[in-house]
Tab-separated table of C-alpha atoms and ligand atoms in Angstrom:
chain	number	residue	atom	x	y	z
Y	998	MET	CA	0.034	-0.006	-0.095
Y	999	ALA	CA	2.504	2.652	1.312
Y	1000	GLY	CA	4.175	4.244	-1.520
Y	1001	LYS	CA	1.626	3.881	-4.134
Y	1002	THR	CA	0.607	6.996	-6.050
Y	1003	ASP	CA	-2.199	5.632	-8.156
Y	1004	GLU	CA	-4.605	4.716	-5.482
Y	1005	PHE	CA	-8.320	5.270	-5.709
Y	1006	LYS	CA	-10.237	5.446	-2.618
Y	1007	VAL	CA	-13.966	5.101	-2.536
Y	1008	ILE	CA	-15.392	6.579	0.453
Y	1009	GLU	CA	-18.851	6.305	1.678
Y	1010	VAL	CA	-20.367	9.500	2.707
Y	1011	LYS	CA	-24.154	9.139	2.947
Y	1012	ARG	CA	-24.859	12.831	4.033
Y	1013	SER	CA	-27.471	15.121	2.858
Y	1014	VAL	CA	-25.992	18.018	0.634
Y	1015	PHE	CA	-27.517	20.494	3.314
Y	1016	ASP	CA	-25.474	18.877	6.077
Y	1017	ALA	CA	-22.670	21.681	6.449
Y	1018	ASN	CA	-25.287	24.193	6.354
Y	1019	ASP	CA	-27.474	22.392	8.795
Y	1020	ARG	CA	-24.579	22.249	11.242
Y	1021	GLN	CA	-23.711	25.707	10.878
Y	1022	ALA	CA	-27.370	26.746	11.438
Y	1023	ASP	CA	-27.384	24.780	14.556
Y	1024	GLU	CA	-24.369	26.311	15.962
Y	1025	LEU	CA	-25.934	29.662	15.246
Y	1026	ARG	CA	-29.412	28.790	16.929
Y	1027	ASP	CA	-27.627	27.643	19.977
Y	1028	GLU	CA	-25.695	31.131	20.208
Y	1029	LEU	CA	-28.820	33.015	19.705
Y	1030	ARG	CA	-30.358	31.069	22.601
Y	1031	SER	CA	-27.698	31.730	25.075
Y	1032	ARG	CA	-27.755	35.548	23.938
Y	1033	GLY	CA	-31.553	35.681	24.359
Y	1034	LEU	CA	-31.907	37.085	20.966
Y	1035	PHE	CA	-35.193	35.823	19.146
Y	1036	LEU	CA	-34.465	35.622	15.219
Y	1037	VAL	CA	-37.575	34.921	12.950
Y	1038	ASN	CA	-37.149	33.947	9.466
Y	1039	LEU	CA	-39.749	35.311	7.430
Y	1040	MET	CA	-40.563	33.761	4.071
Y	1041	SER	CA	-43.111	33.892	1.375
Y	1042	SER	CA	-43.449	34.522	-2.466
Y	1043	PRO	CA	-42.532	37.733	-3.923
Y	1044	GLY	CA	-45.105	40.371	-3.070
Y	1045	SER	CA	-47.187	38.525	-0.474
Y	1046	GLY	CA	-46.515	41.258	2.211
Y	1047	LYS	CA	-43.471	40.654	4.288
Y	1048	THR	CA	-42.240	44.120	4.389
Y	1049	THR	CA	-45.857	45.457	5.059
Y	1050	THR	CA	-46.229	43.126	7.571
Y	1051	LEU	CA	-42.984	44.017	9.175
Y	1052	ARG	CA	-43.807	47.831	9.244
Y	1053	ARG	CA	-46.955	46.941	11.133
Y	1054	THR	CA	-45.333	44.760	13.593
Y	1055	ILE	CA	-42.548	47.149	14.317
Y	1056	GLU	CA	-45.197	49.854	15.084
Y	1057	ARG	CA	-46.740	47.689	17.547
Y	1058	LEU	CA	-43.822	46.221	19.281
Y	1059	ARG	CA	-41.303	48.948	19.180
Y	1060	ASP	CA	-42.188	50.462	22.321
Y	1061	GLU	CA	-41.873	47.195	24.418
Y	1062	MET	CA	-38.787	45.551	22.841
Y	1063	SER	CA	-35.632	46.323	20.909
Y	1064	ILE	CA	-36.091	45.119	17.200
Y	1065	ALA	CA	-33.645	44.719	14.319
Y	1066	VAL	CA	-34.444	43.689	10.602
Y	1067	LEU	CA	-31.897	42.055	8.235
Y	1068	GLU	CA	-33.347	42.416	4.610
Y	1069	ALA	CA	-32.363	39.857	1.898
Y	1070	ASP	CA	-32.799	40.966	-1.497
Y	1071	ILE	CA	-31.134	39.838	-4.567
Y	1072	ASP	CA	-30.140	43.467	-5.563
Y	1073	SER	CA	-31.851	46.300	-4.164
Y	1074	ASP	CA	-32.060	47.893	-0.775
Y	1075	VAL	CA	-35.883	49.381	-0.934
Y	1076	ASP	CA	-36.955	47.088	1.995
Y	1077	ALA	CA	-34.164	48.004	4.102
Y	1078	ARG	CA	-34.893	51.640	3.937
Y	1079	THR	CA	-38.616	51.195	4.352
Y	1080	VAL	CA	-38.063	49.252	7.360
Y	1081	ALA	CA	-35.357	51.683	8.789
Y	1082	ALA	CA	-37.854	54.468	8.243
Y	1083	ALA	CA	-40.225	52.648	10.693
Y	1084	GLY	CA	-37.356	53.418	13.229
Y	1085	VAL	CA	-35.473	50.274	13.814
Y	1086	ARG	CA	-32.024	48.908	12.927
Y	1087	ALA	CA	-31.942	47.602	9.624
Y	1088	ILE	CA	-29.425	46.131	6.933
Y	1089	GLN	CA	-29.346	44.742	3.639
Y	1090	LEU	CA	-27.952	41.606	3.077
Y	1091	HIS	CA	-26.376	40.615	-0.230
Y	1092	THR	CA	-27.344	37.243	-1.364
Y	1093	GLY	CA	-25.131	37.578	-4.302
Y	1094	GLY	CA	-27.656	36.700	-6.696
Y	1095	MET	CA	-28.691	33.722	-4.658
Y	1096	CYS	CA	-32.527	32.380	-4.251
Y	1097	HIS	CA	-32.232	31.983	-0.468
Y	1098	LEU	CA	-30.332	33.083	2.570
Y	1099	ASP	CA	-28.122	30.194	4.304
Y	1100	ALA	CA	-26.777	30.164	8.052
Y	1101	GLY	CA	-23.594	31.511	7.004
Y	1102	MET	CA	-24.807	34.718	5.303
Y	1103	THR	CA	-27.473	35.003	8.261
Y	1104	ARG	CA	-24.381	34.897	10.857
Y	1105	GLN	CA	-22.489	37.448	8.708
Y	1106	GLY	CA	-25.414	39.609	8.559
Y	1107	LEU	CA	-25.827	39.593	12.135
Y	1108	GLU	CA	-22.433	40.339	12.898
Y	1109	SER	CA	-22.407	43.602	10.563
Y	1110	LEU	CA	-25.557	44.742	12.579
Y	1111	ASP	CA	-25.061	45.465	16.140
Y	1112	THR	CA	-27.254	43.261	17.803
Y	1113	GLU	CA	-26.158	44.119	21.300
Y	1114	GLY	CA	-29.580	44.671	23.247
Y	1115	ILE	CA	-31.793	43.389	20.513
Y	1116	ASP	CA	-34.688	41.202	21.884
Y	1117	LEU	CA	-36.118	40.405	18.563
Y	1118	ALA	CA	-34.874	40.638	14.938
Y	1119	PHE	CA	-36.406	39.556	11.734
Y	1120	LEU	CA	-34.955	37.963	8.633
Y	1121	GLU	CA	-36.863	38.949	5.316
Y	1122	ASN	CA	-35.677	36.092	3.103
Y	1123	VAL	CA	-35.781	36.229	-0.419
Y	1124	GLY	CA	-39.301	35.868	-2.171
Y	1125	ASN	CA	-39.518	32.412	-3.136
Y	1126	LEU	CA	-41.470	29.414	-1.876
Y	1127	VAL	CA	-38.678	26.627	-2.935
Y	1128	CYS	CA	-35.105	27.350	-1.892
Y	1129	PRO	CA	-35.768	28.960	1.294
Y	1130	ALA	CA	-37.361	25.962	2.748
Y	1131	GLU	CA	-34.274	23.981	2.132
Y	1132	PHE	CA	-31.682	26.309	3.599
Y	1133	ASP	CA	-31.958	26.103	7.555
Y	1134	THR	CA	-30.767	30.127	8.361
Y	1135	GLY	CA	-30.159	29.176	12.029
Y	1136	ALA	CA	-33.246	31.211	13.108
Y	1137	SER	CA	-35.145	30.493	16.178
Y	1138	ARG	CA	-38.405	30.039	14.296
Y	1139	ASN	CA	-39.477	29.963	10.765
Y	1140	ALA	CA	-42.451	32.147	9.615
Y	1141	MET	CA	-44.270	32.150	6.225
Y	1142	ILE	CA	-46.829	34.552	4.589
Y	1143	LEU	CA	-49.241	33.120	2.354
Y	1144	SER	CA	-51.371	35.739	0.660
Y	1145	VAL	CA	-55.064	35.099	-0.330
Y	1146	PRO	CA	-54.320	35.828	-4.080
Y	1147	GLU	CA	-52.036	33.258	-4.216
Y	1148	GLY	CA	-54.445	30.752	-3.698
Y	1149	ASP	CA	-55.491	28.047	-0.901
Y	1150	ASP	CA	-53.784	25.218	-2.610
Y	1151	LYS	CA	-50.268	26.393	-2.118
Y	1152	PRO	CA	-49.757	24.102	0.845
Y	1153	LEU	CA	-49.939	21.226	-1.608
Y	1154	LYS	CA	-47.910	22.689	-4.045
Y	1155	TYR	CA	-45.042	23.569	-1.896
Y	1156	PRO	CA	-45.292	21.221	0.958
Y	1157	LEU	CA	-41.794	21.758	2.312
Y	1158	MET	CA	-42.262	25.454	3.118
Y	1159	PHE	CA	-45.280	24.693	5.171
Y	1160	GLU	CA	-43.647	21.751	6.915
Y	1161	VAL	CA	-40.739	23.862	8.166
Y	1162	SER	CA	-42.978	26.961	9.052
Y	1163	ASP	CA	-43.813	27.308	12.620
Y	1164	VAL	CA	-46.151	29.723	12.098
Y	1165	VAL	CA	-48.310	30.677	8.698
Y	1166	LEU	CA	-49.690	34.103	8.388
Y	1167	ILE	CA	-52.714	34.333	6.054
Y	1168	ASN	CA	-52.239	37.878	4.610
Y	1169	LYS	CA	-54.566	40.247	2.483
Y	1170	ILE	CA	-57.799	38.824	4.012
Y	1171	ASP	CA	-59.245	42.097	2.861
Y	1172	VAL	CA	-59.431	40.974	-0.690
Y	1173	MET	CA	-60.861	37.638	0.188
Y	1174	PRO	CA	-64.197	38.707	-1.470
Y	1175	TYR	CA	-62.573	38.941	-4.863
Y	1176	PHE	CA	-60.720	35.555	-4.776
Y	1177	ASP	CA	-62.229	32.076	-4.242
Y	1178	PHE	CA	-59.991	31.437	-1.443
Y	1179	ASP	CA	-61.658	28.996	0.906
Y	1180	MET	CA	-59.980	29.562	4.406
Y	1181	ASP	CA	-60.935	26.300	5.663
Y	1182	ALA	CA	-59.612	24.378	3.014
Y	1183	CYS	CA	-56.292	26.420	3.387
Y	1184	ARG	CA	-55.978	25.347	6.933
Y	1185	THR	CA	-56.807	21.921	6.217
Y	1186	ASN	CA	-54.173	21.937	3.511
Y	1187	ILE	CA	-51.713	23.671	6.000
Y	1188	LEU	CA	-52.310	21.024	8.821
Y	1189	ALA	CA	-52.020	18.063	6.453
Y	1190	ARG	CA	-48.623	19.166	5.903
Y	1191	ASN	CA	-47.856	20.464	9.481
Y	1192	PRO	CA	-49.952	19.489	12.109
Y	1193	GLU	CA	-48.036	21.644	14.759
Y	1194	ALA	CA	-48.350	24.862	12.438
Y	1195	THR	CA	-49.910	27.912	14.273
Y	1196	ILE	CA	-52.393	29.640	11.507
Y	1197	ILE	CA	-52.854	33.424	11.838
Y	1198	PRO	CA	-55.154	35.255	9.137
Y	1199	LEU	CA	-54.269	38.823	8.916
Y	1200	CYS	CA	-54.536	42.041	6.803
Y	1201	ALA	CA	-51.121	44.047	6.895
Y	1202	LYS	CA	-52.804	46.933	5.078
Y	1203	THR	CA	-55.450	47.769	8.005
Y	1204	GLY	CA	-53.867	45.899	10.801
Y	1205	GLU	CA	-56.352	43.244	11.407
Y	1206	GLY	CA	-55.120	40.071	12.915
Y	1207	VAL	CA	-51.668	41.779	13.712
Y	1208	ASP	CA	-52.479	41.479	17.558
Y	1209	ALA	CA	-52.638	37.762	17.393
Y	1210	TRP	CA	-49.006	37.601	15.446
Y	1211	CYS	CA	-47.541	40.320	18.047
Y	1212	GLN	CA	-48.833	37.917	20.817
Y	1213	TRP	CA	-46.975	35.002	19.106
Y	1214	LEU	CA	-43.991	36.984	18.796
Y	1215	ARG	CA	-44.007	38.079	22.578
Y	1216	ASP	CA	-44.636	34.569	23.784
Y	1217	GLY	CA	-41.696	33.530	21.511
Y	1218	VAL	CA	-39.463	36.042	22.955
Y	1219	GLU	CA	-40.197	35.313	26.293
Y	1220	ALA	CA	-39.806	31.326	25.860
Y	1221	TRP	CA	-36.584	31.892	24.100
Y	1222	ARG	CA	-34.991	33.423	27.057
Y	1223	ALA	CA	-36.467	30.887	29.469
T	1399	MET	CA	-31.363	29.665	-8.919
T	1400	HIS	CA	-32.077	26.484	-7.212
T	1401	GLU	CA	-29.248	24.304	-8.701
T	1402	LEU	CA	-26.208	26.633	-7.769
T	1403	GLY	CA	-27.390	27.074	-4.249
T	1404	ILE	CA	-27.728	23.176	-3.819
T	1405	VAL	CA	-24.212	22.780	-5.529
T	1406	PHE	CA	-22.681	25.537	-3.022
T	1407	SER	CA	-24.105	23.721	-0.355
T	1408	ALA	CA	-22.839	20.477	-1.503
T	1409	ILE	CA	-19.294	21.779	-1.950
T	1410	ASP	CA	-19.396	22.927	1.707
T	1411	THR	CA	-20.411	19.467	2.967
T	1412	LEU	CA	-17.790	17.742	0.723
T	1413	GLU	CA	-15.130	20.057	1.892
T	1414	GLU	CA	-15.781	18.880	5.327
T	1415	VAL	CA	-15.785	15.404	4.224
T	1416	GLY	CA	-12.468	16.149	2.788
T	1417	ARG	CA	-10.880	17.689	5.942
T	1418	GLU	CA	-12.322	15.170	8.093
T	1419	GLY	CA	-10.729	12.190	5.855
T	1420	SER	CA	-7.573	14.607	4.985
T	1421	LEU	CA	-8.233	14.039	1.205
T	1422	SER	CA	-6.259	16.019	-1.317
T	1423	SER	CA	-8.374	15.666	-4.285
T	1424	ILE	CA	-11.727	14.098	-5.230
T	1425	SER	CA	-12.248	12.727	-8.601
T	1426	SER	CA	-15.987	11.931	-8.546
T	1427	VAL	CA	-18.898	12.498	-6.372
T	1428	THR	CA	-22.093	10.366	-6.576
T	1429	LEU	CA	-25.426	12.019	-5.724
T	1430	GLU	CA	-28.610	10.165	-4.968
T	1431	LEU	CA	-31.370	12.618	-6.330
T	1432	GLY	CA	-34.899	12.033	-5.374
T	1433	GLU	CA	-37.492	12.095	-8.265
T	1434	VAL	CA	-39.432	14.835	-6.729
T	1435	SER	CA	-36.258	16.952	-5.261
T	1436	GLY	CA	-37.346	19.492	-7.694
T	1437	VAL	CA	-33.601	19.371	-9.119
T	1438	VAL	CA	-33.013	19.659	-12.868
T	1439	ASP	CA	-30.242	17.279	-13.788
T	1440	SER	CA	-28.770	19.285	-16.526
T	1441	TYR	CA	-28.703	22.466	-14.431
T	1442	LEU	CA	-27.030	20.746	-11.440
T	1443	LEU	CA	-24.444	19.491	-13.864
T	1444	ASP	CA	-23.681	22.777	-15.516
T	1445	CYS	CA	-23.734	24.386	-12.051
T	1446	TRP	CA	-21.317	21.770	-10.785
T	1447	ARG	CA	-18.852	22.193	-13.349
T	1448	TRP	CA	-18.669	25.895	-13.054
T	1449	ALA	CA	-18.375	25.636	-9.199
T	1450	ALA	CA	-16.353	22.763	-8.717
T	1451	ASP	CA	-13.550	23.935	-10.749
T	1452	ARG	CA	-13.188	26.679	-8.079
T	1453	SER	CA	-12.328	24.523	-5.487
T	1454	ASP	CA	-9.003	22.829	-4.897
T	1455	LEU	CA	-10.470	19.769	-3.754
T	1456	LEU	CA	-12.929	19.206	-6.429
T	1457	ARG	CA	-11.338	20.724	-9.742
T	1458	GLY	CA	-12.086	18.610	-12.568
T	1459	SER	CA	-14.206	16.295	-10.481
T	1460	GLU	CA	-17.214	14.328	-12.257
T	1461	LEU	CA	-20.580	14.301	-10.774
T	1462	LEU	CA	-22.646	11.192	-11.132
T	1463	ILE	CA	-26.392	11.442	-10.498
T	1464	LYS	CA	-28.280	8.276	-9.322
T	1465	ALA	CA	-31.927	8.836	-9.596
T	1466	ALA	CA	-34.305	7.614	-6.639
T	1467	PRO	CA	-37.936	6.884	-7.134
T	1468	ALA	CA	-40.512	8.914	-5.360
T	1469	VAL	CA	-42.805	6.401	-3.209
T	1470	SER	CA	-45.904	7.578	-1.321
T	1471	VAL	CA	-47.949	5.584	1.306
T	1472	CYS	CA	-51.638	5.652	1.701
T	1473	ASP	CA	-52.813	6.213	5.213
T	1474	ALA	CA	-56.216	4.783	4.465
T	1475	CYS	CA	-55.152	1.204	3.057
T	1476	GLY	CA	-51.647	1.376	4.052
T	1477	ARG	CA	-50.198	0.604	0.436
T	1478	THR	CA	-47.435	2.118	-1.173
T	1479	TYR	CA	-47.337	3.255	-4.916
T	1480	PRO	CA	-45.155	5.451	-7.309
T	1481	THR	CA	-45.786	9.196	-6.734
T	1482	VAL	CA	-44.998	10.753	-9.900
T	1483	GLU	CA	-47.499	8.346	-11.621
T	1484	HIS	CA	-50.405	8.659	-9.306
T	1485	GLY	CA	-49.816	11.964	-7.633
T	1486	ARG	CA	-51.604	12.491	-4.196
T	1487	VAL	CA	-54.497	9.928	-4.713
T	1488	CYS	CA	-53.995	6.495	-3.624
T	1489	PRO	CA	-54.362	4.319	-6.874
T	1490	TYR	CA	-55.888	1.429	-4.855
T	1491	CYS	CA	-58.426	3.017	-2.807
T	1492	GLN	CA	-58.692	6.562	-4.161
T	1493	SER	CA	-58.313	7.947	-0.619
T	1494	ALA	CA	-56.215	11.586	-0.843
T	1495	ASP	CA	-54.906	10.792	2.842
T	1496	THR	CA	-51.241	9.874	1.291
T	1497	GLU	CA	-47.939	10.873	2.193
T	1498	LEU	CA	-44.479	11.212	0.613
T	1499	LEU	CA	-42.182	8.276	2.055
T	1500	THR	CA	-39.197	9.006	-0.189
T	1501	GLY	CA	-38.052	10.780	-3.034
T	1502	ARG	CA	-37.302	14.323	-1.970
T	1503	GLN	CA	-33.529	13.396	-0.826
T	1504	ILE	CA	-30.559	15.127	-2.447
T	1505	GLU	CA	-27.768	13.153	-0.603
T	1506	ILE	CA	-23.960	12.632	-1.415
T	1507	LEU	CA	-23.706	8.830	-1.495
T	1508	GLU	CA	-19.792	8.458	-1.901
T	1509	VAL	CA	-16.955	10.345	-3.291
T	1510	VAL	CA	-13.769	8.872	-5.095
T	1511	ALA	CA	-10.625	10.423	-3.623
T	1512	THR	CA	-7.220	10.122	-5.078
S	2766	LIG	N1	-54.856	44.611	-0.121
S	2766	LIG	C1	-53.802	44.211	0.576
S	2766	LIG	N2	-52.720	44.633	0.027
S	2766	LIG	C2	-51.519	44.312	0.746
S	2766	LIG	C3	-51.539	43.875	1.970
S	2766	LIG	N3	-50.582	43.713	2.654
S	2766	LIG	C4	-49.486	43.999	1.800
S	2766	LIG	N4	-50.274	44.628	0.637
S	2766	LIG	C5	-49.671	45.096	-0.692
S	2766	LIG	O1	-48.883	44.229	-1.664
S	2766	LIG	C6	-47.788	44.646	-2.021
S	2766	LIG	C7	-46.492	43.802	-1.590
S	2766	LIG	O2	-46.226	44.029	-0.393
S	2766	LIG	P1	-44.801	44.076	0.128
S	2766	LIG	O3	-45.118	44.115	1.595
S	2766	LIG	O4	-43.669	44.932	-0.358
S	2766	LIG	O5	-44.424	42.391	-0.236
S	2766	LIG	P2	-43.108	41.664	0.296
S	2766	LIG	O6	-43.525	40.316	0.268
S	2766	LIG	O7	-42.229	42.372	0.944
S	2766	LIG	O8	-42.514	41.660	-1.337
S	2766	LIG	P3	-40.989	41.361	-1.842
S	2766	LIG	O9	-40.021	41.851	-0.861
S	2766	LIG	O10	-40.789	42.177	-3.160
S	2766	LIG	O11	-41.022	39.816	-2.050
S	2766	LIG	C8	-47.602	46.047	-1.877
S	2766	LIG	O12	-48.347	46.814	-2.930
S	2766	LIG	C9	-48.492	46.056	-0.679
S	2766	LIG	O13	-49.206	47.511	-0.296
S	2766	LIG	C10	-52.861	43.533	2.866
S	2766	LIG	O14	-52.872	43.058	3.840
S	2766	LIG	N5	-53.921	43.785	1.612
S	2767	LIG	MG1	-40.411	43.028	0.786
S	2768	LIG	ZN1	-55.075	3.688	-0.285
């Protein structure tokens, strides 16, 4: 054996391609827990209302806790500016053209944003229902927004997104009369994919339902520190 | 692009494998790709060529794809059936109460180190 240079070695690996990222995500989550920083990864299709919901949420909660936002966009900083205008620390992450954020990018984002004293941070992920579901960011919890115009069958078409989400916000309920969106069917479809999911219908435009979502966040922040 | 993210992630995982096994170069990687993983083989291969050639460990390496069938199980009658052919509805009892058993995986099976 020794001295041979033309050796080929077949090595059994049997690891998911996401293995390295999953490990980095677990490390980040452990650190966030020990620092008492509750990080929520917010995912959805483009335009379902992530930035609008964040603005509403910040308005409601900024007097009771310290909030920061990390905005991921393929290449613009409109959302970061919108959120910063609501009065919280915000930065734009550069995904380098990527369709999702991973644990490494999330860590870099948190490091470049001063998170000292922050209780609650949001990660506005790239608008996409496929890739962000596969890449664990290391966040404390995953939240997703499904908006009424997208249809009540989305949980059937993008099962993984619904499986990994701890809470599903059903946004734009103000336009329900104009779409044949069946709220009960939607709940059934979500719970079939993820029986543990919390489902909160809301309207980010008027603020209806935002109370229930803010309560979910308060409970989350508290439990994360316990 | 979905496939590029997957390739970057696979390369991170392979570089860990390389460090753990003190490997200096890998000439081929076998990936098991579930039928409903949502990955397009030809895109994955293109992304692989581009990204692997930027890694010292993986330069010039070949990506071999092994397709794995998707299988669902019916919670009503307990039988299994091929997912792609029948979708969500059980072909035996027509129940829609079915779950995917396997077929979404993207797994590195083995590598050849030189
Ligand atoms: N009718 C109605 N419109 C809403 C609601 N919430 C958001 N919108 C509108 O939907 C559009 C998209 O909202 P955004 O908050 O920018 O959505 P986003 O998910 O952040 O979008 P991207 O970051 O581009 O993916 C805007 O025109 C909002 O005004 C709602 O509850 N009802
Ligand atoms: Mg936005
Ligand atoms: Zn059956």
